[in-house]
């Protein structure tokens, strides 16, 4: 019972209406490893944002950040308060700890532990993304995570991106990841063969926030594009220098009048600041917030109207 209560607490505390998957619906770990599979690491190590310290040649390697699925393991994650929307280009990114090998005969090649990916709108019917078992194109787990870059931008973040167009869906709330790495580990002729492969290591799953489709789903109302009326245009200054003041101005646009609430989160998805809601007219508006009482680092400012949410990253430096 104590472990069950801790599991519920960890899962609930991470549900912060942020761009990443925030809860685990089900899981079945495979064979060959148990890395990161137990409390206090799991499930917090697969929800939230990807490991910011991961690099192309130095992957995430601590149980606080990744969970090994093992050979044939499977996990289903849910975006409880957010939604993956089909926009232009990639719609979500799966982060694993693939890396570029630096030494030996395989120097310059990728150490990959692939998994197949499927998505669902209801958690029952899943649509699997096509993949090539020879090249591993279409799999997760074959591209390193660039943790020092903007993790919401598929062109900078690393990880493997997926487009809902490929499964003909306009939205998804569930992502299923199934390890398929064993067949690579057992085939010396495979392009990615490595006898040390022991299963897909999940870091995070993040929805790409398309500017015209960002939405939360904390109600039972169906998605309606006409309701997506909030867009962030810019935030200044960025980075914010603590020595010269901590005021930050967010420029945003509303398609129709609405109250807007501003909240500040840290990289763990913990809410640090909530500003009183204010009413704004349609058009371009500005919201000044003081990033008070927090240290230097990366933070996320979330603006919420009645129907829409938009997220803006800001960096505080000394």
PDB file of C-alpha atoms in Angstrom:
ATOM      1  CA  UNK A   1       0.000   0.000   0.000  1.00  0.00           C
ATOM      2  CA  UNK A   2       2.851   2.417   0.824  1.00  0.00           C
ATOM      3  CA  UNK A   3       4.388   1.905  -2.622  1.00  0.00           C
ATOM      4  CA  UNK A   4       0.988   2.295  -4.296  1.00  0.00           C
ATOM      5  CA  UNK A   5       0.362   5.613  -2.533  1.00  0.00           C
ATOM      6  CA  UNK A   6       3.844   6.843  -3.489  1.00  0.00           C
ATOM      7  CA  UNK A   7       3.223   5.834  -7.104  1.00  0.00           C
ATOM      8  CA  UNK A   8      -0.062   7.770  -7.162  1.00  0.00           C
ATOM      9  CA  UNK A   9       1.569  10.811  -5.561  1.00  0.00           C
ATOM     10  CA  UNK A  10       4.467  10.895  -8.022  1.00  0.00           C
ATOM     11  CA  UNK A  11       2.179  10.460 -11.012  1.00  0.00           C
ATOM     12  CA  UNK A  12      -0.257  13.145  -9.827  1.00  0.00           C
ATOM     13  CA  UNK A  13       2.439  15.654  -8.918  1.00  0.00           C
ATOM     14  CA  UNK A  14       3.874  15.549 -12.423  1.00  0.00           C
ATOM     15  CA  UNK A  15       0.548  16.191 -14.149  1.00  0.00           C
ATOM     16  CA  UNK A  16       1.179  19.884 -14.717  1.00  0.00           C
ATOM     17  CA  UNK A  17      -0.392  20.432 -18.139  1.00  0.00           C
ATOM     18  CA  UNK A  18       3.068  20.638 -19.668  1.00  0.00           C
ATOM     19  CA  UNK A  19       4.218  19.330 -23.080  1.00  0.00           C
ATOM     20  CA  UNK A  20       5.485  15.967 -21.840  1.00  0.00           C
ATOM     21  CA  UNK A  21       3.727  12.705 -21.010  1.00  0.00           C
ATOM     22  CA  UNK A  22       2.726  12.906 -17.353  1.00  0.00           C
ATOM     23  CA  UNK A  23       1.424   9.473 -16.348  1.00  0.00           C
ATOM     24  CA  UNK A  24       1.989   5.758 -16.927  1.00  0.00           C
ATOM     25  CA  UNK A  25      -1.132   3.808 -17.859  1.00  0.00           C
ATOM     26  CA  UNK A  26       0.396   0.327 -17.993  1.00  0.00           C
ATOM     27  CA  UNK A  27       3.723  -1.412 -18.381  1.00  0.00           C
ATOM     28  CA  UNK A  28       5.188  -4.885 -18.798  1.00  0.00           C
ATOM     29  CA  UNK A  29       8.941  -5.043 -18.426  1.00  0.00           C
ATOM     30  CA  UNK A  30      10.872  -7.544 -20.512  1.00  0.00           C
ATOM     31  CA  UNK A  31      13.925  -9.652 -19.803  1.00  0.00           C
ATOM     32  CA  UNK A  32      17.656  -8.991 -19.424  1.00  0.00           C
ATOM     33  CA  UNK A  33      17.605  -5.835 -17.267  1.00  0.00           C
ATOM     34  CA  UNK A  34      15.812  -4.112 -14.399  1.00  0.00           C
ATOM     35  CA  UNK A  35      17.532  -0.729 -14.633  1.00  0.00           C
ATOM     36  CA  UNK A  36      15.363   2.135 -13.346  1.00  0.00           C
ATOM     37  CA  UNK A  37      12.266  -0.069 -13.007  1.00  0.00           C
ATOM     38  CA  UNK A  38      11.605   0.371  -9.291  1.00  0.00           C
ATOM     39  CA  UNK A  39      10.676   3.090  -6.824  1.00  0.00           C
ATOM     40  CA  UNK A  40      11.817   5.729  -6.140  1.00  0.00           C
ATOM     41  CA  UNK A  41      12.871   6.117  -9.808  1.00  0.00           C
ATOM     42  CA  UNK A  42       9.914   4.731 -11.742  1.00  0.00           C
ATOM     43  CA  UNK A  43       7.557   6.167 -12.971  1.00  0.00           C
ATOM     44  CA  UNK A  44       9.072   9.648 -12.462  1.00  0.00           C
ATOM     45  CA  UNK A  45      12.011   8.770 -14.737  1.00  0.00           C
ATOM     46  CA  UNK A  46       9.763   8.340 -17.808  1.00  0.00           C
ATOM     47  CA  UNK A  47       7.445  11.309 -17.234  1.00  0.00           C
ATOM     48  CA  UNK A  48       8.533  14.920 -17.444  1.00  0.00           C
ATOM     49  CA  UNK A  49      11.117  16.383 -19.775  1.00  0.00           C
ATOM     50  CA  UNK A  50      14.160  14.594 -21.269  1.00  0.00           C
ATOM     51  CA  UNK A  51      17.514  14.532 -19.481  1.00  0.00           C
ATOM     52  CA  UNK A  52      19.099  17.962 -20.015  1.00  0.00           C
ATOM     53  CA  UNK A  53      22.611  16.537 -19.501  1.00  0.00           C
ATOM     54  CA  UNK A  54      22.366  14.010 -22.341  1.00  0.00           C
ATOM     55  CA  UNK A  55      24.630  14.561 -25.347  1.00  0.00           C
ATOM     56  CA  UNK A  56      25.221  12.758 -28.644  1.00  0.00           C
ATOM     57  CA  UNK A  57      28.346  11.108 -27.212  1.00  0.00           C
ATOM     58  CA  UNK A  58      27.355  11.017 -23.514  1.00  0.00           C
ATOM     59  CA  UNK A  59      23.888   9.509 -23.092  1.00  0.00           C
ATOM     60  CA  UNK A  60      21.668   9.582 -20.057  1.00  0.00           C
ATOM     61  CA  UNK A  61      22.806   6.746 -17.807  1.00  0.00           C
ATOM     62  CA  UNK A  62      21.223   7.201 -14.365  1.00  0.00           C
ATOM     63  CA  UNK A  63      18.017   5.594 -13.055  1.00  0.00           C
ATOM     64  CA  UNK A  64      16.605   9.005 -12.124  1.00  0.00           C
ATOM     65  CA  UNK A  65      16.345   9.792 -15.847  1.00  0.00           C
ATOM     66  CA  UNK A  66      15.735   6.547 -17.759  1.00  0.00           C
ATOM     67  CA  UNK A  67      13.924   3.244 -17.392  1.00  0.00           C
ATOM     68  CA  UNK A  68      14.995   0.145 -19.322  1.00  0.00           C
ATOM     69  CA  UNK A  69      12.061  -1.738 -20.841  1.00  0.00           C
ATOM     70  CA  UNK A  70      14.083  -4.920 -21.374  1.00  0.00           C
ATOM     71  CA  UNK A  71      13.779  -7.290 -24.325  1.00  0.00           C
ATOM     72  CA  UNK A  72      10.153  -7.239 -25.448  1.00  0.00           C
ATOM     73  CA  UNK A  73       9.104  -4.776 -22.751  1.00  0.00           C
ATOM     74  CA  UNK A  74       6.200  -2.397 -23.329  1.00  0.00           C
ATOM     75  CA  UNK A  75       4.869   0.776 -21.748  1.00  0.00           C
ATOM     76  CA  UNK A  76       1.858   3.023 -22.379  1.00  0.00           C
ATOM     77  CA  UNK A  77       2.125   6.696 -21.433  1.00  0.00           C
ATOM     78  CA  UNK A  78      -0.671   9.243 -21.303  1.00  0.00           C
ATOM     79  CA  UNK A  79      -0.848  12.984 -21.831  1.00  0.00           C
ATOM     80  CA  UNK A  80      -3.434  13.530 -19.094  1.00  0.00           C
ATOM     81  CA  UNK A  81      -3.762  17.318 -19.316  1.00  0.00           C
ATOM     82  CA  UNK A  82      -2.266  17.974 -22.719  1.00  0.00           C
ATOM     83  CA  UNK A  83      -2.868  16.539 -26.165  1.00  0.00           C
ATOM     84  CA  UNK A  84      -0.664  15.572 -29.095  1.00  0.00           C
ATOM     85  CA  UNK A  85      -2.085  17.461 -32.063  1.00  0.00           C
ATOM     86  CA  UNK A  86      -1.449  16.879 -35.729  1.00  0.00           C
ATOM     87  CA  UNK A  87       0.205  20.034 -37.026  1.00  0.00           C
ATOM     88  CA  UNK A  88       2.793  20.811 -39.647  1.00  0.00           C
ATOM     89  CA  UNK A  89       5.718  18.393 -39.409  1.00  0.00           C
ATOM     90  CA  UNK A  90       6.590  16.251 -36.389  1.00  0.00           C
ATOM     91  CA  UNK A  91       3.976  16.070 -33.621  1.00  0.00           C
ATOM     92  CA  UNK A  92       5.839  14.312 -30.801  1.00  0.00           C
ATOM     93  CA  UNK A  93       9.329  13.135 -29.919  1.00  0.00           C
ATOM     94  CA  UNK A  94      10.467   9.971 -28.126  1.00  0.00           C
ATOM     95  CA  UNK A  95      13.757  10.317 -26.254  1.00  0.00           C
ATOM     96  CA  UNK A  96      16.053   7.369 -25.502  1.00  0.00           C
ATOM     97  CA  UNK A  97      19.745   7.146 -24.622  1.00  0.00           C
ATOM     98  CA  UNK A  98      21.137   6.253 -28.024  1.00  0.00           C
ATOM     99  CA  UNK A  99      24.622   7.667 -28.589  1.00  0.00           C
ATOM    100  CA  UNK A 100      27.437   7.997 -31.092  1.00  0.00           C
ATOM    101  CA  UNK A 101      30.239   5.477 -30.454  1.00  0.00           C
ATOM    102  CA  UNK A 102      33.551   7.267 -30.004  1.00  0.00           C
ATOM    103  CA  UNK A 103      36.169   4.504 -30.121  1.00  0.00           C
ATOM    104  CA  UNK A 104      36.992   1.195 -31.782  1.00  0.00           C
ATOM    105  CA  UNK A 105      35.867  -0.268 -35.081  1.00  0.00           C
ATOM    106  CA  UNK A 106      32.390   1.245 -34.761  1.00  0.00           C
ATOM    107  CA  UNK A 107      33.556   4.777 -33.986  1.00  0.00           C
ATOM    108  CA  UNK A 108      31.135   7.284 -35.515  1.00  0.00           C
ATOM    109  CA  UNK A 109      28.274   4.784 -35.622  1.00  0.00           C
ATOM    110  CA  UNK A 110      25.157   4.863 -33.443  1.00  0.00           C
ATOM    111  CA  UNK A 111      24.530   2.515 -30.540  1.00  0.00           C
ATOM    112  CA  UNK A 112      20.798   1.917 -30.916  1.00  0.00           C
ATOM    113  CA  UNK A 113      18.200  -0.034 -28.962  1.00  0.00           C
ATOM    114  CA  UNK A 114      15.050   0.283 -31.076  1.00  0.00           C
ATOM    115  CA  UNK A 115      11.384   0.227 -30.150  1.00  0.00           C
ATOM    116  CA  UNK A 116       8.228   0.449 -32.230  1.00  0.00           C
ATOM    117  CA  UNK A 117       5.738   3.210 -31.454  1.00  0.00           C
ATOM    118  CA  UNK A 118       1.953   3.350 -31.562  1.00  0.00           C
ATOM    119  CA  UNK A 119      -0.597   5.999 -30.554  1.00  0.00           C
ATOM    120  CA  UNK A 120      -4.221   6.035 -29.480  1.00  0.00           C
ATOM    121  CA  UNK A 121      -7.017   8.495 -28.829  1.00  0.00           C
ATOM    122  CA  UNK A 122      -8.899   6.295 -26.357  1.00  0.00           C
ATOM    123  CA  UNK A 123      -6.250   3.976 -24.905  1.00  0.00           C
ATOM    124  CA  UNK A 124      -7.917   0.957 -26.520  1.00  0.00           C
ATOM    125  CA  UNK A 125      -7.322   1.106 -30.266  1.00  0.00           C
ATOM    126  CA  UNK A 126      -3.670   1.801 -31.124  1.00  0.00           C
ATOM    127  CA  UNK A 127      -2.233   2.794 -34.489  1.00  0.00           C
ATOM    128  CA  UNK A 128       1.334   1.659 -35.074  1.00  0.00           C
ATOM    129  CA  UNK A 129       3.857   3.762 -36.981  1.00  0.00           C
ATOM    130  CA  UNK A 130       5.438   1.865 -39.885  1.00  0.00           C
ATOM    131  CA  UNK A 131       9.115   1.012 -39.498  1.00  0.00           C
ATOM    132  CA  UNK A 132      11.888  -0.756 -41.394  1.00  0.00           C
ATOM    133  CA  UNK A 133      13.480  -3.606 -39.441  1.00  0.00           C
ATOM    134  CA  UNK A 134      16.664  -3.365 -41.532  1.00  0.00           C
ATOM    135  CA  UNK A 135      17.388   0.367 -41.362  1.00  0.00           C
ATOM    136  CA  UNK A 136      15.307   0.960 -38.183  1.00  0.00           C
ATOM    137  CA  UNK A 137      13.761   3.970 -39.900  1.00  0.00           C
ATOM    138  CA  UNK A 138      10.492   4.731 -38.136  1.00  0.00           C
ATOM    139  CA  UNK A 139      11.689   3.356 -34.791  1.00  0.00           C
ATOM    140  CA  UNK A 140      12.415   5.155 -31.552  1.00  0.00           C
ATOM    141  CA  UNK A 141      15.777   4.685 -29.872  1.00  0.00           C
ATOM    142  CA  UNK A 142      18.101   5.358 -32.804  1.00  0.00           C
ATOM    143  CA  UNK A 143      18.862   9.080 -32.426  1.00  0.00           C
ATOM    144  CA  UNK A 144      20.792  10.584 -29.484  1.00  0.00           C
ATOM    145  CA  UNK A 145      19.200  13.145 -27.176  1.00  0.00           C
ATOM    146  CA  UNK A 146      20.683  16.647 -27.373  1.00  0.00           C
ATOM    147  CA  UNK A 147      19.734  17.683 -23.853  1.00  0.00           C
ATOM    148  CA  UNK A 148      21.409  21.076 -24.030  1.00  0.00           C
ATOM    149  CA  UNK A 149      19.173  22.178 -26.882  1.00  0.00           C
ATOM    150  CA  UNK A 150      15.503  23.192 -27.147  1.00  0.00           C
ATOM    151  CA  UNK A 151      13.733  19.897 -26.474  1.00  0.00           C
ATOM    152  CA  UNK A 152      10.446  21.079 -28.040  1.00  0.00           C
ATOM    153  CA  UNK A 153      12.111  21.668 -31.428  1.00  0.00           C
ATOM    154  CA  UNK A 154      12.571  18.424 -33.412  1.00  0.00           C
ATOM    155  CA  UNK A 155      15.358  20.009 -35.459  1.00  0.00           C
ATOM    156  CA  UNK A 156      17.441  20.658 -32.336  1.00  0.00           C
ATOM    157  CA  UNK A 157      16.320  18.204 -29.683  1.00  0.00           C
ATOM    158  CA  UNK A 158      17.536  14.881 -30.989  1.00  0.00           C
ATOM    159  CA  UNK A 159      15.359  11.897 -30.176  1.00  0.00           C
ATOM    160  CA  UNK A 160      13.065  10.367 -32.768  1.00  0.00           C
ATOM    161  CA  UNK A 161      10.139  12.369 -34.115  1.00  0.00           C
ATOM    162  CA  UNK A 162       6.750  11.071 -35.203  1.00  0.00           C
ATOM    163  CA  UNK A 163       4.055  12.646 -37.380  1.00  0.00           C
ATOM    164  CA  UNK A 164       0.400  11.751 -36.792  1.00  0.00           C
ATOM    165  CA  UNK A 165      -0.132  12.084 -40.534  1.00  0.00           C
ATOM    166  CA  UNK A 166       1.625   8.702 -40.853  1.00  0.00           C
ATOM    167  CA  UNK A 167      -1.197   6.992 -38.946  1.00  0.00           C
ATOM    168  CA  UNK A 168      -3.940   9.341 -40.196  1.00  0.00           C
ATOM    169  CA  UNK A 169      -4.911  10.745 -36.788  1.00  0.00           C
ATOM    170  CA  UNK A 170      -5.614  14.359 -35.897  1.00  0.00           C
ATOM    171  CA  UNK A 171      -4.765  13.893 -32.217  1.00  0.00           C
ATOM    172  CA  UNK A 172      -3.551  11.382 -29.644  1.00  0.00           C
ATOM    173  CA  UNK A 173      -3.490  11.079 -25.862  1.00  0.00           C
ATOM    174  CA  UNK A 174      -1.689   7.739 -25.478  1.00  0.00           C
ATOM    175  CA  UNK A 175       1.738   6.596 -26.703  1.00  0.00           C
ATOM    176  CA  UNK A 176       2.727   2.927 -26.619  1.00  0.00           C
ATOM    177  CA  UNK A 177       6.389   1.980 -26.876  1.00  0.00           C
ATOM    178  CA  UNK A 178       7.395  -1.653 -27.424  1.00  0.00           C
ATOM    179  CA  UNK A 179      10.994  -2.829 -27.368  1.00  0.00           C
ATOM    180  CA  UNK A 180      12.156  -4.717 -30.489  1.00  0.00           C
ATOM    181  CA  UNK A 181      15.902  -4.558 -29.864  1.00  0.00           C
ATOM    182  CA  UNK A 182      16.497  -8.253 -29.284  1.00  0.00           C
ATOM    183  CA  UNK A 183      16.405  -9.159 -32.975  1.00  0.00           C
ATOM    184  CA  UNK A 184      19.185  -6.593 -33.578  1.00  0.00           C
ATOM    185  CA  UNK A 185      21.266  -7.961 -30.689  1.00  0.00           C
ATOM    186  CA  UNK A 186      20.950 -11.500 -32.074  1.00  0.00           C
ATOM    187  CA  UNK A 187      21.816 -10.708 -35.712  1.00  0.00           C
ATOM    188  CA  UNK A 188      25.568 -10.158 -36.324  1.00  0.00           C
ATOM    189  CA  UNK A 189      24.760  -9.010 -39.865  1.00  0.00           C
ATOM    190  CA  UNK A 190      22.378  -6.263 -38.783  1.00  0.00           C
ATOM    191  CA  UNK A 191      23.421  -2.682 -39.503  1.00  0.00           C
ATOM    192  CA  UNK A 192      23.120  -1.791 -35.794  1.00  0.00           C
ATOM    193  CA  UNK A 193      24.344  -5.093 -34.307  1.00  0.00           C
ATOM    194  CA  UNK A 194      25.978  -4.852 -30.887  1.00  0.00           C
ATOM    195  CA  UNK A 195      26.161  -7.772 -28.472  1.00  0.00           C
ATOM    196  CA  UNK A 196      25.807  -5.397 -25.481  1.00  0.00           C
ATOM    197  CA  UNK A 197      22.285  -4.268 -26.476  1.00  0.00           C
ATOM    198  CA  UNK A 198      19.899  -5.043 -23.604  1.00  0.00           C
ATOM    199  CA  UNK A 199      16.673  -3.213 -24.416  1.00  0.00           C
ATOM    200  CA  UNK A 200      15.111   0.183 -25.093  1.00  0.00           C
ATOM    201  CA  UNK A 201      15.802   2.791 -22.364  1.00  0.00           C
ATOM    202  CA  UNK A 202      12.948   5.306 -22.160  1.00  0.00           C
ATOM    203  CA  UNK A 203      13.802   8.877 -21.181  1.00  0.00           C
ATOM    204  CA  UNK A 204      10.728  10.953 -22.116  1.00  0.00           C
ATOM    205  CA  UNK A 205       7.953  11.578 -24.640  1.00  0.00           C
ATOM    206  CA  UNK A 206       7.217  15.193 -25.551  1.00  0.00           C
ATOM    207  CA  UNK A 207       4.428  16.727 -27.650  1.00  0.00           C
ATOM    208  CA  UNK A 208       5.576  19.353 -30.157  1.00  0.00           C
ATOM    209  CA  UNK A 209       3.578  22.533 -29.416  1.00  0.00           C
ATOM    210  CA  UNK A 210       2.350  23.684 -32.822  1.00  0.00           C
ATOM    211  CA  UNK A 211       1.478  27.355 -32.540  1.00  0.00           C
ATOM    212  CA  UNK A 212      -1.927  26.905 -34.172  1.00  0.00           C
ATOM    213  CA  UNK A 213      -3.027  23.780 -32.306  1.00  0.00           C
ATOM    214  CA  UNK A 214      -1.747  24.016 -28.704  1.00  0.00           C
ATOM    215  CA  UNK A 215      -4.504  22.796 -26.411  1.00  0.00           C
ATOM    216  CA  UNK A 216      -5.212  21.282 -23.036  1.00  0.00           C
ATOM    217  CA  UNK A 217      -7.862  18.663 -22.500  1.00  0.00           C
ATOM    218  CA  UNK A 218      -8.778  19.094 -18.837  1.00  0.00           C
ATOM    219  CA  UNK A 219     -12.449  19.006 -19.824  1.00  0.00           C
ATOM    220  CA  UNK A 220     -14.560  16.558 -21.757  1.00  0.00           C
ATOM    221  CA  UNK A 221     -15.141  18.989 -24.602  1.00  0.00           C
ATOM    222  CA  UNK A 222     -14.021  17.737 -28.014  1.00  0.00           C
ATOM    223  CA  UNK A 223     -11.165  19.554 -29.665  1.00  0.00           C
ATOM    224  CA  UNK A 224     -12.289  22.522 -31.714  1.00  0.00           C
ATOM    225  CA  UNK A 225      -9.682  24.420 -33.701  1.00  0.00           C
ATOM    226  CA  UNK A 226     -11.750  27.592 -33.478  1.00  0.00           C
ATOM    227  CA  UNK A 227     -11.205  27.582 -29.713  1.00  0.00           C
ATOM    228  CA  UNK A 228      -7.402  27.653 -29.984  1.00  0.00           C
ATOM    229  CA  UNK A 229      -7.183  31.390 -29.499  1.00  0.00           C
ATOM    230  CA  UNK A 230      -3.946  31.968 -27.551  1.00  0.00           C
ATOM    231  CA  UNK A 231      -0.500  32.262 -29.124  1.00  0.00           C
ATOM    232  CA  UNK A 232       2.767  33.427 -27.542  1.00  0.00           C
ATOM    233  CA  UNK A 233       4.740  35.706 -29.845  1.00  0.00           C
ATOM    234  CA  UNK A 234       7.859  36.416 -27.774  1.00  0.00           C
ATOM    235  CA  UNK A 235       9.312  36.883 -24.309  1.00  0.00           C
ATOM    236  CA  UNK A 236      11.824  39.553 -23.310  1.00  0.00           C
ATOM    237  CA  UNK A 237      14.423  39.697 -22.001  1.00  0.00           C
ATOM    238  CA  UNK A 238      15.536  36.144 -22.548  1.00  0.00           C
ATOM    239  CA  UNK A 239      17.789  35.194 -20.873  1.00  0.00           C
ATOM    240  CA  UNK A 240      16.848  37.154 -17.772  1.00  0.00           C
ATOM    241  CA  UNK A 241      19.841  38.434 -15.811  1.00  0.00           C
ATOM    242  CA  UNK A 242      19.115  38.213 -12.100  1.00  0.00           C
ATOM    243  CA  UNK A 243      21.653  40.933 -11.329  1.00  0.00           C
ATOM    244  CA  UNK A 244      19.702  43.477 -13.380  1.00  0.00           C
ATOM    245  CA  UNK A 245      16.208  42.532 -12.258  1.00  0.00           C
ATOM    246  CA  UNK A 246      13.904  39.608 -12.756  1.00  0.00           C
ATOM    247  CA  UNK A 247      10.996  41.082 -14.704  1.00  0.00           C
ATOM    248  CA  UNK A 248      10.011  39.224 -17.854  1.00  0.00           C
ATOM    249  CA  UNK A 249       7.458  40.390 -20.422  1.00  0.00           C
ATOM    250  CA  UNK A 250       5.483  37.896 -22.497  1.00  0.00           C
ATOM    251  CA  UNK A 251       3.973  39.149 -25.744  1.00  0.00           C
ATOM    252  CA  UNK A 252       0.952  37.145 -26.878  1.00  0.00           C
ATOM    253  CA  UNK A 253      -2.070  37.371 -29.109  1.00  0.00           C
ATOM    254  CA  UNK A 254      -5.709  36.497 -28.441  1.00  0.00           C
ATOM    255  CA  UNK A 255      -8.220  35.880 -31.204  1.00  0.00           C
ATOM    256  CA  UNK A 256     -11.051  36.737 -28.820  1.00  0.00           C
ATOM    257  CA  UNK A 257     -11.297  38.413 -25.368  1.00  0.00           C
ATOM    258  CA  UNK A 258     -10.468  36.170 -22.439  1.00  0.00           C
ATOM    259  CA  UNK A 259      -9.053  35.950 -18.954  1.00  0.00           C
ATOM    260  CA  UNK A 260      -5.458  34.742 -18.977  1.00  0.00           C
ATOM    261  CA  UNK A 261      -3.557  33.036 -16.177  1.00  0.00           C
ATOM    262  CA  UNK A 262       0.257  32.913 -16.049  1.00  0.00           C
ATOM    263  CA  UNK A 263       2.132  30.128 -14.259  1.00  0.00           C
ATOM    264  CA  UNK A 264       5.852  29.374 -13.981  1.00  0.00           C
ATOM    265  CA  UNK A 265       7.201  25.802 -13.828  1.00  0.00           C
ATOM    266  CA  UNK A 266      10.670  24.393 -13.319  1.00  0.00           C
ATOM    267  CA  UNK A 267      12.146  21.648 -15.509  1.00  0.00           C
ATOM    268  CA  UNK A 268      10.610  18.949 -13.260  1.00  0.00           C
ATOM    269  CA  UNK A 269       7.121  20.188 -14.015  1.00  0.00           C
ATOM    270  CA  UNK A 270       6.682  21.716 -10.522  1.00  0.00           C
ATOM    271  CA  UNK A 271       4.618  24.889 -10.365  1.00  0.00           C
ATOM    272  CA  UNK A 272       6.566  27.715  -8.690  1.00  0.00           C
ATOM    273  CA  UNK A 273       4.582  30.875  -9.424  1.00  0.00           C
ATOM    274  CA  UNK A 274       0.927  31.572 -10.207  1.00  0.00           C
ATOM    275  CA  UNK A 275      -0.038  35.093 -11.232  1.00  0.00           C
ATOM    276  CA  UNK A 276      -3.610  36.343 -10.660  1.00  0.00           C
ATOM    277  CA  UNK A 277      -5.765  35.937 -13.754  1.00  0.00           C
ATOM    278  CA  UNK A 278      -6.301  39.088 -15.802  1.00  0.00           C
ATOM    279  CA  UNK A 279      -8.774  39.965 -18.524  1.00  0.00           C
ATOM    280  CA  UNK A 280      -7.355  40.881 -21.958  1.00  0.00           C
ATOM    281  CA  UNK A 281      -8.995  42.097 -25.131  1.00  0.00           C
ATOM    282  CA  UNK A 282      -8.563  40.425 -28.500  1.00  0.00           C
ATOM    283  CA  UNK A 283      -5.338  41.281 -30.321  1.00  0.00           C
ATOM    284  CA  UNK A 284      -1.730  41.660 -29.199  1.00  0.00           C
ATOM    285  CA  UNK A 285      -1.207  41.916 -25.436  1.00  0.00           C
ATOM    286  CA  UNK A 286       1.639  41.969 -22.910  1.00  0.00           C
ATOM    287  CA  UNK A 287       1.928  40.276 -19.522  1.00  0.00           C
ATOM    288  CA  UNK A 288       4.675  41.330 -17.088  1.00  0.00           C
ATOM    289  CA  UNK A 289       5.727  38.761 -14.513  1.00  0.00           C
ATOM    290  CA  UNK A 290       8.444  38.847 -11.880  1.00  0.00           C
ATOM    291  CA  UNK A 291      10.470  35.638 -11.700  1.00  0.00           C
ATOM    292  CA  UNK A 292      10.912  36.081  -7.992  1.00  0.00           C
ATOM    293  CA  UNK A 293      12.379  33.737  -5.426  1.00  0.00           C
ATOM    294  CA  UNK A 294      13.890  31.273  -7.896  1.00  0.00           C
ATOM    295  CA  UNK A 295      17.510  30.568  -8.770  1.00  0.00           C
ATOM    296  CA  UNK A 296      19.248  30.583 -12.137  1.00  0.00           C
ATOM    297  CA  UNK A 297      18.198  27.861 -14.573  1.00  0.00           C
ATOM    298  CA  UNK A 298      15.615  26.961 -17.201  1.00  0.00           C
ATOM    299  CA  UNK A 299      11.910  27.599 -16.567  1.00  0.00           C
ATOM    300  CA  UNK A 300       8.629  27.400 -18.473  1.00  0.00           C
ATOM    301  CA  UNK A 301       5.977  30.103 -18.488  1.00  0.00           C
ATOM    302  CA  UNK A 302       2.499  28.786 -19.252  1.00  0.00           C
ATOM    303  CA  UNK A 303      -0.302  31.117 -20.374  1.00  0.00           C
ATOM    304  CA  UNK A 304      -3.830  29.739 -20.162  1.00  0.00           C
ATOM    305  CA  UNK A 305      -7.079  31.131 -21.480  1.00  0.00           C
ATOM    306  CA  UNK A 306     -10.438  29.370 -21.177  1.00  0.00           C
ATOM    307  CA  UNK A 307      -9.736  27.034 -24.095  1.00  0.00           C
ATOM    308  CA  UNK A 308      -6.049  27.261 -24.970  1.00  0.00           C
ATOM    309  CA  UNK A 309      -2.617  26.939 -23.444  1.00  0.00           C
ATOM    310  CA  UNK A 310       0.771  28.067 -24.751  1.00  0.00           C
ATOM    311  CA  UNK A 311       4.197  27.493 -23.213  1.00  0.00           C
ATOM    312  CA  UNK A 312       7.293  29.674 -23.399  1.00  0.00           C
ATOM    313  CA  UNK A 313      10.804  28.762 -22.210  1.00  0.00           C
ATOM    314  CA  UNK A 314      12.927  31.316 -20.355  1.00  0.00           C
ATOM    315  CA  UNK A 315      16.456  31.135 -19.004  1.00  0.00           C
ATOM    316  CA  UNK A 316      17.550  32.870 -15.786  1.00  0.00           C
ATOM    317  CA  UNK A 317      21.262  33.599 -15.443  1.00  0.00           C
ATOM    318  CA  UNK A 318      23.400  35.240 -12.777  1.00  0.00           C
TER     319      UNK A 318
END
